[in-house]
PDB file of C-alpha atoms in Angstrom:
ATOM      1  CA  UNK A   1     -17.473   2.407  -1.497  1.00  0.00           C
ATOM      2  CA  UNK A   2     -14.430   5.019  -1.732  1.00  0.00           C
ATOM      3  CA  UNK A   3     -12.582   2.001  -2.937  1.00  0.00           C
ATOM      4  CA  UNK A   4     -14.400   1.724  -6.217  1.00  0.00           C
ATOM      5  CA  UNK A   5     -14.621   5.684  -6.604  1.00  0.00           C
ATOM      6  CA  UNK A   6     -10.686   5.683  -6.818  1.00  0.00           C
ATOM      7  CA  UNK A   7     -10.432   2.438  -9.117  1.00  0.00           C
ATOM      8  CA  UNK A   8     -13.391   4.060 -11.464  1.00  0.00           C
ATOM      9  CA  UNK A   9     -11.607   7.481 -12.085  1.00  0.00           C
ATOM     10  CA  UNK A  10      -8.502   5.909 -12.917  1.00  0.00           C
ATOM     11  CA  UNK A  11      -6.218   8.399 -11.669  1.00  0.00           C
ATOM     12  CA  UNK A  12      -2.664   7.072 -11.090  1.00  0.00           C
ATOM     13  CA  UNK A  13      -0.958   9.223  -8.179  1.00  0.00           C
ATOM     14  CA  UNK A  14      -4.148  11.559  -7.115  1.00  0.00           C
ATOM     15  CA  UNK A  15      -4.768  11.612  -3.471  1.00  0.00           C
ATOM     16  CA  UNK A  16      -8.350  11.031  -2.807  1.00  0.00           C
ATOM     17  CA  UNK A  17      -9.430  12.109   1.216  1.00  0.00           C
ATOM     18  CA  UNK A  18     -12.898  10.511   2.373  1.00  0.00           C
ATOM     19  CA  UNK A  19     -13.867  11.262   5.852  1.00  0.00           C
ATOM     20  CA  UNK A  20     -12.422  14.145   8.377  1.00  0.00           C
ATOM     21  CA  UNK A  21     -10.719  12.925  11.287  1.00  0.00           C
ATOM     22  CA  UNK A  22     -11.325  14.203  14.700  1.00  0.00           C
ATOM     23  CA  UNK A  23     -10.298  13.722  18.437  1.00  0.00           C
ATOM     24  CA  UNK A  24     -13.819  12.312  19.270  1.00  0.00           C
ATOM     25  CA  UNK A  25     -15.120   9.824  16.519  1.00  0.00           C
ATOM     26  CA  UNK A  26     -13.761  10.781  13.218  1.00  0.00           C
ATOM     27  CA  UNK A  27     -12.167   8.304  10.597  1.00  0.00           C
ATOM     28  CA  UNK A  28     -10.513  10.011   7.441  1.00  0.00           C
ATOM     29  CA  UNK A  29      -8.942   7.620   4.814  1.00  0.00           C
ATOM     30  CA  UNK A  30      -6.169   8.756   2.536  1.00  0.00           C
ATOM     31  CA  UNK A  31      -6.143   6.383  -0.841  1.00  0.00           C
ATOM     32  CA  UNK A  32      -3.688   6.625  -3.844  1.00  0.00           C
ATOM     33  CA  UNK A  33      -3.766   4.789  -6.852  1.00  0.00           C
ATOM     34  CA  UNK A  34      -0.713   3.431  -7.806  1.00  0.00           C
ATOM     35  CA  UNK A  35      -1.624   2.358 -11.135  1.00  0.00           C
ATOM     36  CA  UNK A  36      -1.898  -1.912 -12.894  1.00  0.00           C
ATOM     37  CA  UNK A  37       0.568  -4.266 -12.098  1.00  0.00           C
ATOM     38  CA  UNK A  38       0.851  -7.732 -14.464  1.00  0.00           C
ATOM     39  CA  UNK A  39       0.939 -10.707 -13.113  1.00  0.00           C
ATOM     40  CA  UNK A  40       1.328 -14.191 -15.175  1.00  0.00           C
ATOM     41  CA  UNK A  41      -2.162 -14.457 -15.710  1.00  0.00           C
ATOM     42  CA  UNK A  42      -3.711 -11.375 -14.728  1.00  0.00           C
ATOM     43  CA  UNK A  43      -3.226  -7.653 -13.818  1.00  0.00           C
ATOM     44  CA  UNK A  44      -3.357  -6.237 -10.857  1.00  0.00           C
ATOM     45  CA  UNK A  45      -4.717  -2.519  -9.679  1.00  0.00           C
ATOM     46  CA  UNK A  46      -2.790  -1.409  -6.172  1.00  0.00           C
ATOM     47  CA  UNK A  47      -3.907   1.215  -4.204  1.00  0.00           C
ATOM     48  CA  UNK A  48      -2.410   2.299  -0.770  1.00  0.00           C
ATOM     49  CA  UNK A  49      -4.715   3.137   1.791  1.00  0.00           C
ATOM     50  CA  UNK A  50      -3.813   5.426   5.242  1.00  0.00           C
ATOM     51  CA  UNK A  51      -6.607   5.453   7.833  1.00  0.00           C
ATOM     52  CA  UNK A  52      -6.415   7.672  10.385  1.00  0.00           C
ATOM     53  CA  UNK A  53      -8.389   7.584  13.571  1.00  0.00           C
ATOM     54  CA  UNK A  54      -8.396   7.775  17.392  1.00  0.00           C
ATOM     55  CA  UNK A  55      -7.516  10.100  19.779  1.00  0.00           C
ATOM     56  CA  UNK A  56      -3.572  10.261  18.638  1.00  0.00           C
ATOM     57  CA  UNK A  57      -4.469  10.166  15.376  1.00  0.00           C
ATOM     58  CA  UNK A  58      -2.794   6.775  14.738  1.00  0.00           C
ATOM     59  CA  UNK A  59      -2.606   5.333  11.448  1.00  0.00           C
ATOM     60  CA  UNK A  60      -3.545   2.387   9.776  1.00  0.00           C
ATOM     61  CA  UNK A  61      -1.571   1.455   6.470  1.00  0.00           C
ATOM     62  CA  UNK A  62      -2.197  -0.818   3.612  1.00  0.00           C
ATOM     63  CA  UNK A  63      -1.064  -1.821   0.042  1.00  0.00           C
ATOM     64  CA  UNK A  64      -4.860  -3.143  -1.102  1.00  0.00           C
ATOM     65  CA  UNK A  65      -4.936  -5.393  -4.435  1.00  0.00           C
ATOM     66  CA  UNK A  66      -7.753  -5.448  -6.737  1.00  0.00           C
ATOM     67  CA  UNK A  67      -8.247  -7.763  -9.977  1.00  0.00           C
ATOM     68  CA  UNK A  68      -8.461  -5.972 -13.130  1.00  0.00           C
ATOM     69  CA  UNK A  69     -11.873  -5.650 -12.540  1.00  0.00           C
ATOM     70  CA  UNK A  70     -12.070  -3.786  -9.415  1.00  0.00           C
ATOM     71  CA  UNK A  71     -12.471  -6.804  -7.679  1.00  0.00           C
ATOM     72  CA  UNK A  72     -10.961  -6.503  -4.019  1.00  0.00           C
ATOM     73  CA  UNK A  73      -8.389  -9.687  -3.356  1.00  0.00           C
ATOM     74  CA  UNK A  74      -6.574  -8.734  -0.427  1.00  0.00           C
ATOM     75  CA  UNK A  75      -3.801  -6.272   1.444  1.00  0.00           C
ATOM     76  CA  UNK A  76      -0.592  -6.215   2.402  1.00  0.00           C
ATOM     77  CA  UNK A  77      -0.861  -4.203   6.625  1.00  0.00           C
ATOM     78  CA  UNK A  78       2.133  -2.018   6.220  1.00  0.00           C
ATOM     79  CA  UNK A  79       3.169  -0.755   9.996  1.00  0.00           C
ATOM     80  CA  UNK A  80       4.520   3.106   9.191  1.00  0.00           C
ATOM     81  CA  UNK A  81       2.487   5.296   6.573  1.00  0.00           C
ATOM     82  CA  UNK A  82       6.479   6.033   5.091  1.00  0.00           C
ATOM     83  CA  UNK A  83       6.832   2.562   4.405  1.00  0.00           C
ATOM     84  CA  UNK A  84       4.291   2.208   1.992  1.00  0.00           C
ATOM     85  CA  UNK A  85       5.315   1.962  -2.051  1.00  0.00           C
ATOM     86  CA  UNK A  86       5.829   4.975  -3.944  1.00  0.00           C
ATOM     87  CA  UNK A  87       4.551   3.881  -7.413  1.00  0.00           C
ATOM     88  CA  UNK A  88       4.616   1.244  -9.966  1.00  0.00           C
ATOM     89  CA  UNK A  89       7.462   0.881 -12.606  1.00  0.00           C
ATOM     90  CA  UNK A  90       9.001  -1.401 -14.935  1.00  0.00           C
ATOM     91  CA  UNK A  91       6.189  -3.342 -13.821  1.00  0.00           C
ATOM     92  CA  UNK A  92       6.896  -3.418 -10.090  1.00  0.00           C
ATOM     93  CA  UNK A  93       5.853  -1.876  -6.775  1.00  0.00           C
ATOM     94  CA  UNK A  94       8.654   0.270  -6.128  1.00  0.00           C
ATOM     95  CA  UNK A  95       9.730   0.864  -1.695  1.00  0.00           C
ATOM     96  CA  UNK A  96      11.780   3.517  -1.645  1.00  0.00           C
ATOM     97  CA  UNK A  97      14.475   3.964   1.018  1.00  0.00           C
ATOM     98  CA  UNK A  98      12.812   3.779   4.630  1.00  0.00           C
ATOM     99  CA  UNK A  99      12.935   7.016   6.781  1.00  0.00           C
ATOM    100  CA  UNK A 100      13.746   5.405  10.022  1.00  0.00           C
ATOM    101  CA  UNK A 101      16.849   6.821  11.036  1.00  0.00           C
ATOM    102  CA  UNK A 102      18.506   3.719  11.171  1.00  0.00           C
ATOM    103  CA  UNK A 103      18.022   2.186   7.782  1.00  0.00           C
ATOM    104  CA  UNK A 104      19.840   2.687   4.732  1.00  0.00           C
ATOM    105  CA  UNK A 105      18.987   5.493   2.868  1.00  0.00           C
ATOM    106  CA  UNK A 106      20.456   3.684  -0.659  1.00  0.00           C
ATOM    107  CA  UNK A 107      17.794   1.048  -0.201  1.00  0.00           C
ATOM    108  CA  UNK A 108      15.064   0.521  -2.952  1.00  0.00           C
ATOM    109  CA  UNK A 109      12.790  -3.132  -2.804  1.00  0.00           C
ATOM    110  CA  UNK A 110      11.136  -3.456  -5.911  1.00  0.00           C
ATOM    111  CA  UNK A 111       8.174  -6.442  -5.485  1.00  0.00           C
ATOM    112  CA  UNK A 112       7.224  -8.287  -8.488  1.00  0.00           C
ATOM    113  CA  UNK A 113       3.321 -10.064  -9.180  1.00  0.00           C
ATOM    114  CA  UNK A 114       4.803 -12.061 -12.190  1.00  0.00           C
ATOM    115  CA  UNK A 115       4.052 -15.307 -10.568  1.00  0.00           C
ATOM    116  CA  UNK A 116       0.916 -13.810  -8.568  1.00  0.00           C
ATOM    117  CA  UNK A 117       0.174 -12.310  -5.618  1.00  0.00           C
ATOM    118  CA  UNK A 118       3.447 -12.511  -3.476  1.00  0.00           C
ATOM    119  CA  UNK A 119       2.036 -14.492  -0.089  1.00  0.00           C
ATOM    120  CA  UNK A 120       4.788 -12.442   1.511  1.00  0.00           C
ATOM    121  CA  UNK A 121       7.651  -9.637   0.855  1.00  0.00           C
ATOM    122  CA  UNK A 122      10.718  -8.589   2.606  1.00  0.00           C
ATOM    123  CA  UNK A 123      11.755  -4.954   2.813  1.00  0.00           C
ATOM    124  CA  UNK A 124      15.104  -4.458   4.326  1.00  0.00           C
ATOM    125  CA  UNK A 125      16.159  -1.789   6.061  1.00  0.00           C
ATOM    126  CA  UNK A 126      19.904  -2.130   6.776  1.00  0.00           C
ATOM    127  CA  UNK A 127      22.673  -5.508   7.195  1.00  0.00           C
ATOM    128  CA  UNK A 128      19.927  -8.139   5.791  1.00  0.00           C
ATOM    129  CA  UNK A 129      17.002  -7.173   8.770  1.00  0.00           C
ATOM    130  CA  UNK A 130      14.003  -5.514   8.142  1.00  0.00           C
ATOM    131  CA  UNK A 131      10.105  -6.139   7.492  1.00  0.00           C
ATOM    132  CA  UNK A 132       8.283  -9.349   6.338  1.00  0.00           C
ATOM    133  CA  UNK A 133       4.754  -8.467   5.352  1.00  0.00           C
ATOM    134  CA  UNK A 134       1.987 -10.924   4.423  1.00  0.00           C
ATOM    135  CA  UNK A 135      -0.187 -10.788   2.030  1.00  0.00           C
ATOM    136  CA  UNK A 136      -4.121 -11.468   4.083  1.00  0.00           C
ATOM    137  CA  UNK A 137      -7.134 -12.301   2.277  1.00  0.00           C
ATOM    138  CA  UNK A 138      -9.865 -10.771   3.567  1.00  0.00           C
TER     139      UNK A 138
END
């Protein structure tokens, strides 16, 4: 599985592209690895995933958690491929400001795992609204 390829190199921030998309029947998947996470009783490896497919090309985004042991636990479905996390720091998975041309550019949602996985998150994107995502467990 591609999945295990990324979490087995170990690579934070490398790009890895498996598949070629095409008009017809092609899938390609875009996954970055974002690096470990801690949690209160565990770490966490995150990897964002960007599958593209159909005709238009659409998209499908996620934020995909692993246990330390390359165990797959779950996703977050992120709707717009610019609205997934940038990277980890200071122990968190940073959002950076959304592109939407309505939102507010000074924005930054940093999500914290120090209690576990978050069952949801909020990302806002200007005056309190914005984006509640939910963590599914596939």
């Amino acid at each position: 599985m591609s999945y295990q390829k990324v979490l087995s190199e170990n690579s934070i921030d490398s790009i890895y592209v498996f598949g070629q998309w095409n008009k017809i029947d092609g899938i390609e998947t875009h996954l970055k690895y974002l690096g470990i996470i801690c949690g209160k009783n565990e770490n966490f490896k995150i990897v964002i995933s960007s599958r593209l497919w159909g005709l238009s090309k659409r998209a499908t985004n996620k934020i995909l958690v692993f246990s330390e042991k390359n165990k797959y636990l779950g996703n977050y479905y992120i709707t717009m491929k610019y609205d997934l996390p940038e990277k980890i720091e200071n122990n968190q998975i940073v959002f950076l400001p959304s592109k939407e041309d309505n939102c507010d550019k000074d924005l930054i949602t940093c999500i914290s795992f120090d209690k576990g996985i978050p069952e949801q998150f909020f990302i806002e994107c200007k005056d309190g609204k914005g984006d509640i995502y939910l963590f599914n467990k596939e």
